[in-house]
């Protein structure tokens, strides 16, 4: 049942490029293991990244970071995406000098339509990555690809700090800052922690205040936001692996298989097994 992940790298192939319609991601969640840059060359699509939906048009760049979850909801017949995926090690080597705040912002804002003034530069970078990927005999192939990744990051860093204010990146007030930090913590800990109190303690605020902030800004309680991310993780494992339900329960720190089943059915109205059946071909 495990589906082909077009972005999966390996020890012997630490980066990958390609251009296709990404049909293997249509209505199927894909969890990103390292980092992926996607560039829409033609057509239109609607995608979700984590809990947010985006309309993709030509010259949209999507920058996916480790643990992002992407799903293509719909796409036109002529939809084509170029991509450059790299291993976690390559990404770490290329990105360690960048301000972590930059990646926190990208994590929550992965999609950007580039103005026409910058189209040629984006095309050039994507073509350069494809060229070095195809040059298997180049003794500096890895280093050149890593340098191209750094160029991508530097260009995106420049555009981010030119096109967005510090307030956009960090929040316009203390409550928005806390919400951004809360979402970042969920990304890091939702596989093991599902109670709002855990996150409130890490933020040094009360559970009630955390819930008040979430409700005021998003219309959802803190617990609801946590549950939505946990459900994404469960769905990814149900759709894309053959792990027994008990193994999924263990991986996500549920007391047992029955508890996970009740939790999932309460949220989704369907059992984990029945949900998995829909994706078995």
Short mmCIF file of C-alpha atoms in Angstrom, two decimals:
data_model
loop_
_atom_site.label_atom_id
_atom_site.label_comp_id
_atom_site.label_asym_id
_atom_site.label_seq_id
_atom_site.Cartn_x
_atom_site.Cartn_y
_atom_site.Cartn_z
CA UNK A 1 0.00 0.00 0.00
CA UNK A 2 2.95 2.33 0.50
CA UNK A 3 2.88 4.95 -2.24
CA UNK A 4 5.74 6.41 -4.24
CA UNK A 5 7.05 9.59 -2.66
CA UNK A 6 8.64 11.63 -5.48
CA UNK A 7 10.64 13.64 -2.94
CA UNK A 8 12.28 10.74 -1.10
CA UNK A 9 16.06 10.93 -1.03
CA UNK A 10 18.56 8.31 0.10
CA UNK A 11 22.16 7.97 1.23
CA UNK A 12 23.26 7.29 -2.35
CA UNK A 13 20.94 9.92 -3.85
CA UNK A 14 20.92 12.91 -1.46
CA UNK A 15 19.03 15.19 -3.82
CA UNK A 16 16.43 14.75 -6.55
CA UNK A 17 14.95 17.00 -9.23
CA UNK A 18 12.06 16.46 -11.58
CA UNK A 19 9.05 17.98 -13.28
CA UNK A 20 5.66 16.32 -13.51
CA UNK A 21 2.04 16.59 -12.40
CA UNK A 22 2.73 14.93 -9.01
CA UNK A 23 -0.25 12.62 -9.51
CA UNK A 24 0.96 10.36 -6.68
CA UNK A 25 0.03 13.17 -4.26
CA UNK A 26 -3.55 13.64 -5.49
CA UNK A 27 -5.83 13.32 -2.47
CA UNK A 28 -3.11 11.52 -0.54
CA UNK A 29 -1.16 13.06 2.31
CA UNK A 30 2.62 13.14 1.98
CA UNK A 31 4.86 13.98 4.93
CA UNK A 32 8.07 15.74 3.95
CA UNK A 33 11.20 14.13 5.38
CA UNK A 34 13.76 16.82 4.50
CA UNK A 35 13.29 19.93 2.35
CA UNK A 36 11.60 20.45 -1.01
CA UNK A 37 11.37 23.46 -3.32
CA UNK A 38 8.47 23.28 -5.78
CA UNK A 39 7.93 25.66 -8.67
CA UNK A 40 4.69 25.72 -10.70
CA UNK A 41 5.61 25.89 -14.38
CA UNK A 42 2.09 25.70 -15.78
CA UNK A 43 -1.52 24.98 -14.88
CA UNK A 44 -3.39 25.43 -11.64
CA UNK A 45 -3.97 23.35 -8.54
CA UNK A 46 -5.34 23.55 -5.05
CA UNK A 47 -3.17 22.09 -2.31
CA UNK A 48 -3.11 21.83 1.44
CA UNK A 49 0.07 22.26 3.43
CA UNK A 50 -0.56 21.16 7.00
CA UNK A 51 -3.94 22.73 7.81
CA UNK A 52 -3.96 25.52 5.22
CA UNK A 53 -5.25 25.52 1.63
CA UNK A 54 -3.49 27.36 -1.19
CA UNK A 55 -4.35 28.11 -4.82
CA UNK A 56 -1.33 27.30 -6.98
CA UNK A 57 -0.82 29.23 -10.22
CA UNK A 58 2.19 29.56 -12.56
CA UNK A 59 5.30 30.96 -10.83
CA UNK A 60 4.15 29.90 -7.39
CA UNK A 61 7.06 28.69 -5.27
CA UNK A 62 6.33 26.27 -2.41
CA UNK A 63 9.09 25.72 0.13
CA UNK A 64 8.43 22.62 2.22
CA UNK A 65 10.41 21.95 5.38
CA UNK A 66 10.81 18.72 7.38
CA UNK A 67 7.46 17.50 8.81
CA UNK A 68 5.33 19.61 6.47
CA UNK A 69 2.38 17.57 5.18
CA UNK A 70 1.18 18.26 1.64
CA UNK A 71 -1.87 17.05 -0.28
CA UNK A 72 -3.01 18.00 -3.80
CA UNK A 73 -6.78 18.43 -3.60
CA UNK A 74 -7.34 19.16 -7.28
CA UNK A 75 -5.30 20.05 -10.36
CA UNK A 76 -5.82 21.02 -13.97
CA UNK A 77 -4.88 18.64 -16.78
CA UNK A 78 -1.89 20.78 -17.74
CA UNK A 79 -0.56 21.17 -14.19
CA UNK A 80 3.23 20.81 -13.98
CA UNK A 81 5.49 21.29 -10.99
CA UNK A 82 9.28 21.35 -11.07
CA UNK A 83 10.90 20.28 -7.81
CA UNK A 84 14.23 20.09 -6.03
CA UNK A 85 14.31 17.81 -2.98
CA UNK A 86 17.35 17.37 -0.77
CA UNK A 87 18.31 15.15 2.13
CA UNK A 88 18.12 16.34 5.71
CA UNK A 89 21.93 16.35 5.88
CA UNK A 90 22.28 18.57 2.80
CA UNK A 91 19.61 20.94 4.07
CA UNK A 92 21.31 21.15 7.47
CA UNK A 93 24.68 21.93 5.85
CA UNK A 94 23.17 24.60 3.60
CA UNK A 95 20.96 26.30 6.18
CA UNK A 96 22.84 26.32 9.50
CA UNK A 97 23.90 29.99 9.22
CA UNK A 98 20.36 31.30 8.67
CA UNK A 99 18.26 32.88 11.40
CA UNK A 100 15.86 30.22 12.78
CA UNK A 101 13.14 32.89 12.78
CA UNK A 102 13.26 32.79 8.97
CA UNK A 103 12.43 29.08 8.90
CA UNK A 104 9.67 29.49 11.49
CA UNK A 105 8.07 32.01 9.13
CA UNK A 106 8.49 29.73 6.09
CA UNK A 107 6.98 26.86 8.07
CA UNK A 108 3.76 28.85 8.48
CA UNK A 109 3.93 30.59 5.07
CA UNK A 110 5.26 28.04 2.57
CA UNK A 111 3.66 29.42 -0.63
CA UNK A 112 4.50 32.59 -2.54
CA UNK A 113 3.66 33.74 -6.07
CA UNK A 114 6.76 35.48 -7.42
CA UNK A 115 6.30 38.76 -9.34
CA UNK A 116 7.16 38.67 -13.05
CA UNK A 117 10.34 40.64 -12.38
CA UNK A 118 11.80 37.56 -10.65
CA UNK A 119 10.52 34.82 -12.98
CA UNK A 120 13.74 34.53 -14.99
CA UNK A 121 15.86 34.11 -11.84
CA UNK A 122 13.55 31.41 -10.44
CA UNK A 123 13.55 29.56 -13.77
CA UNK A 124 17.34 29.80 -13.90
CA UNK A 125 17.79 28.32 -10.44
CA UNK A 126 15.40 25.46 -11.11
CA UNK A 127 17.07 24.69 -14.45
CA UNK A 128 20.50 24.75 -12.79
CA UNK A 129 19.44 22.18 -10.19
CA UNK A 130 18.06 19.91 -12.92
CA UNK A 131 21.29 20.23 -14.91
CA UNK A 132 23.58 19.24 -12.04
CA UNK A 133 21.22 16.42 -11.04
CA UNK A 134 21.60 14.92 -14.53
CA UNK A 135 25.41 15.27 -14.46
CA UNK A 136 26.09 12.04 -12.53
CA UNK A 137 29.80 11.99 -13.40
CA UNK A 138 30.52 15.44 -11.99
CA UNK A 139 32.93 14.97 -9.09
CA UNK A 140 31.53 18.11 -7.41
CA UNK A 141 27.88 17.21 -8.00
CA UNK A 142 26.90 17.21 -4.30
CA UNK A 143 28.75 20.45 -3.52
CA UNK A 144 27.25 22.26 -6.50
CA UNK A 145 23.74 21.11 -5.55
CA UNK A 146 24.31 22.26 -1.96
CA UNK A 147 25.54 25.64 -3.20
CA UNK A 148 22.44 25.99 -5.39
CA UNK A 149 20.30 25.21 -2.36
CA UNK A 150 22.10 27.97 -0.45
CA UNK A 151 21.43 30.37 -3.34
CA UNK A 152 17.74 29.44 -3.15
CA UNK A 153 17.76 30.08 0.59
CA UNK A 154 19.63 33.38 0.32
CA UNK A 155 17.28 34.63 -2.39
CA UNK A 156 14.20 33.56 -0.44
CA UNK A 157 15.65 35.09 2.74
CA UNK A 158 16.19 38.38 0.91
CA UNK A 159 12.67 38.39 -0.54
CA UNK A 160 11.12 37.49 2.81
CA UNK A 161 12.80 40.36 4.65
CA UNK A 162 11.99 42.78 1.83
CA UNK A 163 8.37 41.78 1.27
CA UNK A 164 7.33 41.21 4.88
CA UNK A 165 7.68 43.31 8.01
CA UNK A 166 9.13 42.11 11.30
CA UNK A 167 5.57 42.23 12.63
CA UNK A 168 4.41 39.90 9.83
CA UNK A 169 7.13 37.45 10.76
CA UNK A 170 6.91 37.60 14.54
CA UNK A 171 3.33 38.71 15.13
CA UNK A 172 1.81 42.15 15.54
CA UNK A 173 1.31 41.76 19.27
CA UNK A 174 2.13 39.50 22.19
CA UNK A 175 -0.87 37.23 21.57
CA UNK A 176 0.10 36.60 17.93
CA UNK A 177 3.68 35.89 19.02
CA UNK A 178 2.41 33.32 21.53
CA UNK A 179 0.16 31.69 18.92
CA UNK A 180 3.06 31.37 16.46
CA UNK A 181 5.21 29.83 19.19
CA UNK A 182 2.36 27.48 20.15
CA UNK A 183 1.97 26.25 16.55
CA UNK A 184 5.73 25.70 16.34
CA UNK A 185 5.61 23.64 19.53
CA UNK A 186 2.73 21.54 18.17
CA UNK A 187 4.86 20.69 15.12
CA UNK A 188 7.62 19.51 17.44
CA UNK A 189 5.63 17.63 20.07
CA UNK A 190 2.21 16.58 18.74
CA UNK A 191 3.41 13.01 18.16
CA UNK A 192 3.66 12.57 21.91
CA UNK A 193 1.76 15.42 23.62
CA UNK A 194 -1.95 16.07 23.04
CA UNK A 195 -2.98 18.15 26.06
CA UNK A 196 -3.12 21.96 25.98
CA UNK A 197 -1.64 22.15 29.47
CA UNK A 198 1.69 20.77 28.26
CA UNK A 199 2.04 23.57 25.71
CA UNK A 200 0.79 26.24 28.11
CA UNK A 201 3.50 25.21 30.57
CA UNK A 202 6.16 25.50 27.87
CA UNK A 203 4.86 28.98 27.02
CA UNK A 204 4.74 29.92 30.73
CA UNK A 205 1.06 30.87 30.54
CA UNK A 206 -2.15 29.32 31.86
CA UNK A 207 -4.11 26.80 29.82
CA UNK A 208 -7.12 29.13 29.89
CA UNK A 209 -5.09 32.04 28.52
CA UNK A 210 -3.70 29.84 25.73
CA UNK A 211 -7.20 28.72 24.79
CA UNK A 212 -8.45 32.32 24.89
CA UNK A 213 -5.66 33.39 22.51
CA UNK A 214 -6.32 30.56 20.07
CA UNK A 215 -10.07 31.13 20.07
CA UNK A 216 -9.72 34.89 19.59
CA UNK A 217 -7.30 34.63 16.65
CA UNK A 218 -8.26 31.36 14.93
CA UNK A 219 -11.77 30.64 16.17
CA UNK A 220 -10.53 27.27 17.44
CA UNK A 221 -9.55 26.16 20.92
CA UNK A 222 -5.98 25.15 21.73
CA UNK A 223 -7.10 21.51 22.07
CA UNK A 224 -8.81 21.64 18.68
CA UNK A 225 -5.63 22.88 16.99
CA UNK A 226 -3.60 20.14 18.66
CA UNK A 227 -6.13 17.49 17.61
CA UNK A 228 -6.05 18.69 13.99
CA UNK A 229 -2.29 18.22 13.80
CA UNK A 230 -2.45 14.83 15.55
CA UNK A 231 -5.12 13.67 13.10
CA UNK A 232 -2.89 14.70 10.20
CA UNK A 233 -0.12 12.51 11.59
CA UNK A 234 -2.49 9.56 12.01
CA UNK A 235 -3.87 9.99 8.49
CA UNK A 236 -0.38 10.06 6.97
CA UNK A 237 0.48 6.75 8.64
CA UNK A 238 -2.85 5.15 7.71
CA UNK A 239 -2.63 6.26 4.07
CA UNK A 240 1.01 5.63 3.32
CA UNK A 241 2.22 2.73 5.46
CA UNK A 242 1.21 -0.80 6.29
CA UNK A 243 1.94 -0.38 9.99
CA UNK A 244 -0.57 -2.23 12.16
CA UNK A 245 -2.87 0.07 14.11
CA UNK A 246 -1.06 -0.96 17.29
CA UNK A 247 2.26 0.20 15.81
CA UNK A 248 0.72 3.56 14.88
CA UNK A 249 -0.63 3.79 18.43
CA UNK A 250 2.85 3.19 19.81
CA UNK A 251 4.50 5.69 17.47
CA UNK A 252 2.07 8.44 18.48
CA UNK A 253 2.21 7.65 22.19
CA UNK A 254 -1.39 6.50 22.66
CA UNK A 255 -2.01 4.17 25.63
CA UNK A 256 -3.21 1.38 23.33
CA UNK A 257 -4.85 0.60 19.99
CA UNK A 258 -8.38 0.93 21.38
CA UNK A 259 -7.68 4.42 22.72
CA UNK A 260 -6.37 5.54 19.33
CA UNK A 261 -9.43 4.03 17.65
CA UNK A 262 -11.83 5.92 19.91
CA UNK A 263 -9.85 9.15 19.53
CA UNK A 264 -9.83 8.90 15.73
CA UNK A 265 -13.49 7.91 15.42
CA UNK A 266 -14.58 10.72 17.75
CA UNK A 267 -12.85 13.25 15.49
CA UNK A 268 -13.50 11.68 12.07
CA UNK A 269 -16.70 9.67 12.52
CA UNK A 270 -14.97 6.57 11.11
CA UNK A 271 -12.61 3.94 12.51
CA UNK A 272 -8.90 3.93 11.56
CA UNK A 273 -9.32 0.61 9.73
CA UNK A 274 -12.28 1.88 7.71
CA UNK A 275 -10.38 5.05 6.86
CA UNK A 276 -7.37 3.03 5.69
CA UNK A 277 -9.57 0.85 3.47
CA UNK A 278 -10.45 3.90 1.35
CA UNK A 279 -6.80 4.19 0.26
CA UNK A 280 -6.11 0.54 -0.53
CA UNK A 281 -6.06 -0.06 -4.25
#
